[in-house]
Coordinates of C-alpha atoms and ligand atoms in Angstrom, one line a residue:
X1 CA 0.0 0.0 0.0
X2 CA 1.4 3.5 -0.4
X3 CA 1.7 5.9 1.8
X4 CA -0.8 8.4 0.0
X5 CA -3.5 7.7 -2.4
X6 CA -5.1 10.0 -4.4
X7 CA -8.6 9.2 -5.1
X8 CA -11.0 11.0 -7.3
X9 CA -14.5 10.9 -9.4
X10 CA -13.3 7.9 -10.6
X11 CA -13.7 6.2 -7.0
X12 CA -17.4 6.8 -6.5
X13 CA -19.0 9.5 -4.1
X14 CA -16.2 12.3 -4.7
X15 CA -16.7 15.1 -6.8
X16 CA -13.1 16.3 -7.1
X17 CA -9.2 15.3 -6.4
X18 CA -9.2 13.7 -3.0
X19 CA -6.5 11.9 -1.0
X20 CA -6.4 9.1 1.6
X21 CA -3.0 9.6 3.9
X22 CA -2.1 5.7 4.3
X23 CA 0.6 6.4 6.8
X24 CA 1.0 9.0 9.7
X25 CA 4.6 9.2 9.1
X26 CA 4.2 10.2 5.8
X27 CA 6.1 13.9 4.9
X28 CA 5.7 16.3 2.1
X29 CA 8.0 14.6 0.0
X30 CA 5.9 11.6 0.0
X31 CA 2.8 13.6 -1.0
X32 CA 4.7 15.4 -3.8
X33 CA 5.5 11.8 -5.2
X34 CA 1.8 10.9 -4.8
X35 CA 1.0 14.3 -6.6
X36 CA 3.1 14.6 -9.5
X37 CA 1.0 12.4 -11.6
X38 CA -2.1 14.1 -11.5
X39 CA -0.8 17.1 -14.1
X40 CA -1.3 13.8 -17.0
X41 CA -3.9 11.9 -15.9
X42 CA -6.6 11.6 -18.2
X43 CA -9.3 11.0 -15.5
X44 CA -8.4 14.2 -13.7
X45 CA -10.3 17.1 -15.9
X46 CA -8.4 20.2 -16.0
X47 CA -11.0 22.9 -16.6
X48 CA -8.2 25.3 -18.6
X49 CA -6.2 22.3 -21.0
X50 CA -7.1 21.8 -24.3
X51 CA -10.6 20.7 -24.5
X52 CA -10.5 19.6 -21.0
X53 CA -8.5 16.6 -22.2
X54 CA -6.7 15.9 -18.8
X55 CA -3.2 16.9 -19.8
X56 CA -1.3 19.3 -18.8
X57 CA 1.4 18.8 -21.5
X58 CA 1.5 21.0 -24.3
X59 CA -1.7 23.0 -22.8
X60 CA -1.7 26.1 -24.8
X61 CA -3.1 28.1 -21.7
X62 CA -0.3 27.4 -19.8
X63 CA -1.1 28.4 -16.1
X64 CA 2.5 29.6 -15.6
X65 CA 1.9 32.7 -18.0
X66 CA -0.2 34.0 -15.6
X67 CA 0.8 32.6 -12.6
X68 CA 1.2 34.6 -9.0
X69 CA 4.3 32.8 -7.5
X70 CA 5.2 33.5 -4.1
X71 CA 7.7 30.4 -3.8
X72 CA 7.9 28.5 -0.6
X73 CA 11.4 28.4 1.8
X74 CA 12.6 25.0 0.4
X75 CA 11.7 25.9 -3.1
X76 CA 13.7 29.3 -3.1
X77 CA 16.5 27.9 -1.4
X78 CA 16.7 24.9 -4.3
X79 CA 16.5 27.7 -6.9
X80 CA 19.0 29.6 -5.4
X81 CA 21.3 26.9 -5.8
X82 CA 20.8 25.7 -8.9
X83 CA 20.6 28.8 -10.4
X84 CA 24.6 29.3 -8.6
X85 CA 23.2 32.7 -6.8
X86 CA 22.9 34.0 -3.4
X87 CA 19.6 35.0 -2.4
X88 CA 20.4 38.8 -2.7
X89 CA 21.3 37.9 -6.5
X90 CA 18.1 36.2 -6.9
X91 CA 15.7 38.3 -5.5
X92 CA 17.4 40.6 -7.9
X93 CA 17.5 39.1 -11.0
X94 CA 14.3 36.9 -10.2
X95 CA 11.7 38.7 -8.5
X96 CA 9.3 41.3 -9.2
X97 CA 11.0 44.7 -7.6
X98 CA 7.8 46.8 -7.2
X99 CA 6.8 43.8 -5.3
X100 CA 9.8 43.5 -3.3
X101 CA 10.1 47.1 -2.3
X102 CA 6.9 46.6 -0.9
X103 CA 7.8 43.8 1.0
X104 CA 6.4 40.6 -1.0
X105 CA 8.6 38.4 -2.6
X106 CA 6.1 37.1 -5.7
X107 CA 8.7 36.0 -8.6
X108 CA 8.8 38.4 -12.0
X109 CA 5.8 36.8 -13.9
X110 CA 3.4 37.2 -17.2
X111 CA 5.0 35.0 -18.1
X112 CA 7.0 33.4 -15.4
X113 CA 10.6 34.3 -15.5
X114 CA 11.6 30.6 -15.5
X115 CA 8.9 29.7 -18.5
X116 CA 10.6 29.4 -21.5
X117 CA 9.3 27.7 -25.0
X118 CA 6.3 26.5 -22.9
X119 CA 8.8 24.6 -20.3
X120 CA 9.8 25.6 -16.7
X121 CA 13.3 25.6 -16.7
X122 CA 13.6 25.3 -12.8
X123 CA 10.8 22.1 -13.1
X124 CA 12.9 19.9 -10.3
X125 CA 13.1 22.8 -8.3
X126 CA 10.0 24.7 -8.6
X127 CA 7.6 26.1 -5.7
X128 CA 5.2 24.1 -3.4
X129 CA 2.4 26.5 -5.6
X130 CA 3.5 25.7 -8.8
X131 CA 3.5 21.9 -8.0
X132 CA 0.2 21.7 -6.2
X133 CA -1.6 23.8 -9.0
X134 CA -4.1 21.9 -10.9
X135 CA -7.3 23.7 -12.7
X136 CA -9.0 21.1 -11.3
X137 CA -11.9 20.8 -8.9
X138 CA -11.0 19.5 -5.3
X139 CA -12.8 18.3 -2.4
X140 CA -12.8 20.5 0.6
X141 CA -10.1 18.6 2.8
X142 CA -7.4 17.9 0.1
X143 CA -7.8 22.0 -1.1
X144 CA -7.3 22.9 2.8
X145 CA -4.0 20.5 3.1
X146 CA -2.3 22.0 -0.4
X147 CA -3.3 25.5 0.8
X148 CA -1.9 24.9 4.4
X149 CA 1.5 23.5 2.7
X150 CA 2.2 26.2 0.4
X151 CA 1.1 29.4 2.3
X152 CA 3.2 28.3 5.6
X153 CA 5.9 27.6 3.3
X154 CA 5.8 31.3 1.8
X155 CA 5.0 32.7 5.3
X156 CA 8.7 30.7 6.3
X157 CA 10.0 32.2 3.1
X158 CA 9.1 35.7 4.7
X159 CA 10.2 35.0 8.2
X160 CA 13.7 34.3 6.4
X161 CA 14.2 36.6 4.0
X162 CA 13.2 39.5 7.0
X163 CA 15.3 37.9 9.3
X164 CA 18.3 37.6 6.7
X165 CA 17.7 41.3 5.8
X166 CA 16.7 40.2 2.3
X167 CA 13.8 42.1 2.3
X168 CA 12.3 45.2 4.4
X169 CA 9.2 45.3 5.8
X170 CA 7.0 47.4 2.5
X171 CA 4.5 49.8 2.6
X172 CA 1.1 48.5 1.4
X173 CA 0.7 51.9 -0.6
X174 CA 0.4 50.8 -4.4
X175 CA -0.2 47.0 -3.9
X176 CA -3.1 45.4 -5.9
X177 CA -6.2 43.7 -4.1
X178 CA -4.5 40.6 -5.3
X179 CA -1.2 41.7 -3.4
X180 CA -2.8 42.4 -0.4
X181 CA -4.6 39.2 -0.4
X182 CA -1.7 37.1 -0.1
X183 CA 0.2 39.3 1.8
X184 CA -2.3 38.8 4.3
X185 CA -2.5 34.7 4.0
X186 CA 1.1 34.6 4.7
X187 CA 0.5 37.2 7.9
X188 CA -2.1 34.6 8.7
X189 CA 0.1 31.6 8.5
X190 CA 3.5 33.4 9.6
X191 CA 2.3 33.1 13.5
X192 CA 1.8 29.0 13.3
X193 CA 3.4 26.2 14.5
X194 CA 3.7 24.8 10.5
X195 CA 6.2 27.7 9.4
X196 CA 8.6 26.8 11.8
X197 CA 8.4 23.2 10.1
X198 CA 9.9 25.0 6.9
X199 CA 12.4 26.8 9.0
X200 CA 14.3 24.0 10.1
X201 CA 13.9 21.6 7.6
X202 CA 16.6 21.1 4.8
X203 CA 14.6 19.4 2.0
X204 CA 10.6 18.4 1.8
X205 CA 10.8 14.6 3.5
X206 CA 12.2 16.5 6.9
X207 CA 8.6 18.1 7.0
X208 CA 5.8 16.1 8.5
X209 CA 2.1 15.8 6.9
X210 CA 0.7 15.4 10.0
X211 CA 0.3 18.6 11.6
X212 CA -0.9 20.0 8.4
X213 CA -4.2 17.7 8.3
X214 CA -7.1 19.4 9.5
Ligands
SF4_1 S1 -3.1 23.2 -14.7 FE1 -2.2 24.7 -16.0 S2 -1.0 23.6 -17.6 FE2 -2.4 22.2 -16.6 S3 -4.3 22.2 -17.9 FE3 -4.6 23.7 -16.2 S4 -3.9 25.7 -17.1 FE4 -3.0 24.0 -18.4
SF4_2 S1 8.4 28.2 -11.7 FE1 8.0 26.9 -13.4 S2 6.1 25.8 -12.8 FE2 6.3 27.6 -11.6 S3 5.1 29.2 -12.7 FE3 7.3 29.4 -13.2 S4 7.5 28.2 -15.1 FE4 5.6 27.6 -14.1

């Protein structure tokens, strides 16, 4: 048995993406592994791909032209790396500096910096958001669990980046509804017991599932 199923439409009595945690132990690494399927499968309908066909390969309405990405604290760190920068290069080069001067750290997008030819180019390393995202319905539990992950992983992202004097605290003064929306999930989450999980963990399998499971 694995650790996670996903279960869906398919299963009877679900009207969206589900999941069924096997094992208590199970991390965020495990769940990712569970996850990554879902962008191809057929039986998942993805309201935005190409005549809902259940593919996200070669969708023409690429979510990632659009995207907001605020990444989460593993995700930047692993982009940082790869990319050979320290995180005052890549907030530079990367990031969206209106944004940043006003204190939220949501990656340069329309399209995404990293999207090029229709391809992420950072696809191993990308964001908590960006590989949780499907335009997919999603029963009420599994939504909450996928939200919790990637909003106290952005809220750790801000805890470091203030502490590490990345960023300054930014006026709210010219910040879109949008903006202000998710600057106030991650004041929301920043307070909680979960960011701390992202502040001491090195990679995704150090961070438990369990205290994110409503
Ligand atoms: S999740 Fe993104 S890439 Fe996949 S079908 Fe929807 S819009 Fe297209
Ligand atoms: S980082 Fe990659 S997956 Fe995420 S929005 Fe950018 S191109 Fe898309």
């Amino acid at each position: 048995m694995s650790k996670i199923d996903i279960i869906g439409p398919w299963s009877g009595g679900q009207t969206g993406v589900g999941l069924r945690v096997n094992d208590p132990e199970a991390d965020v690494a495990d769940l990712l592994e569970s996850w990554q399927p879902l962008c191809d499968d057929p039986r998942i309908i993805k309201k935005y791909g190409d005549q809902e066909s259940g593919v996200c390969k070669g969708c023409v309405n690429n979510c990632c032209s659009t995207a907001y990405v605020i990444p989460d604290l593993i995700a930047f760190k692993k982009m940082a790396a790869f990319l050979k920068l320290d995180y005052q290069d890549f907030i530079a080069g990367y990031f969206d500096p209106e944004k940043v001067k006003r204190g939220i750290l949501r990656m340069r997008p329309d399209p995404c910096i990293f999207l090029q030819d229709n391809i992420c180019t950072v696809y191993p390393h990308r964001s908590l958001i960006c590989r949780f995202y499907l335009c997919s319905d999603m029963e009420g539990d599994c939504e909450q669990l996928i939200y919790s992950l990637a909003w106290a992983g952005s809220a750790a992202l801000q805890v470091f980046a203030e502490k590490n004097q990345l960023i300054l605290p930014g006026k709210e003064a010219g910040l879109s509804s949008f903006d202000l929306m998710f600057k106030g999930l991650i004041e929301e989450y920043r307070h909680t017991p979960l960011v701390k999980l992202f502040l001491v963990a090195e990679d995704y399998s150090d961070i438990p599932l369990k205290p994110f499971l409503s």
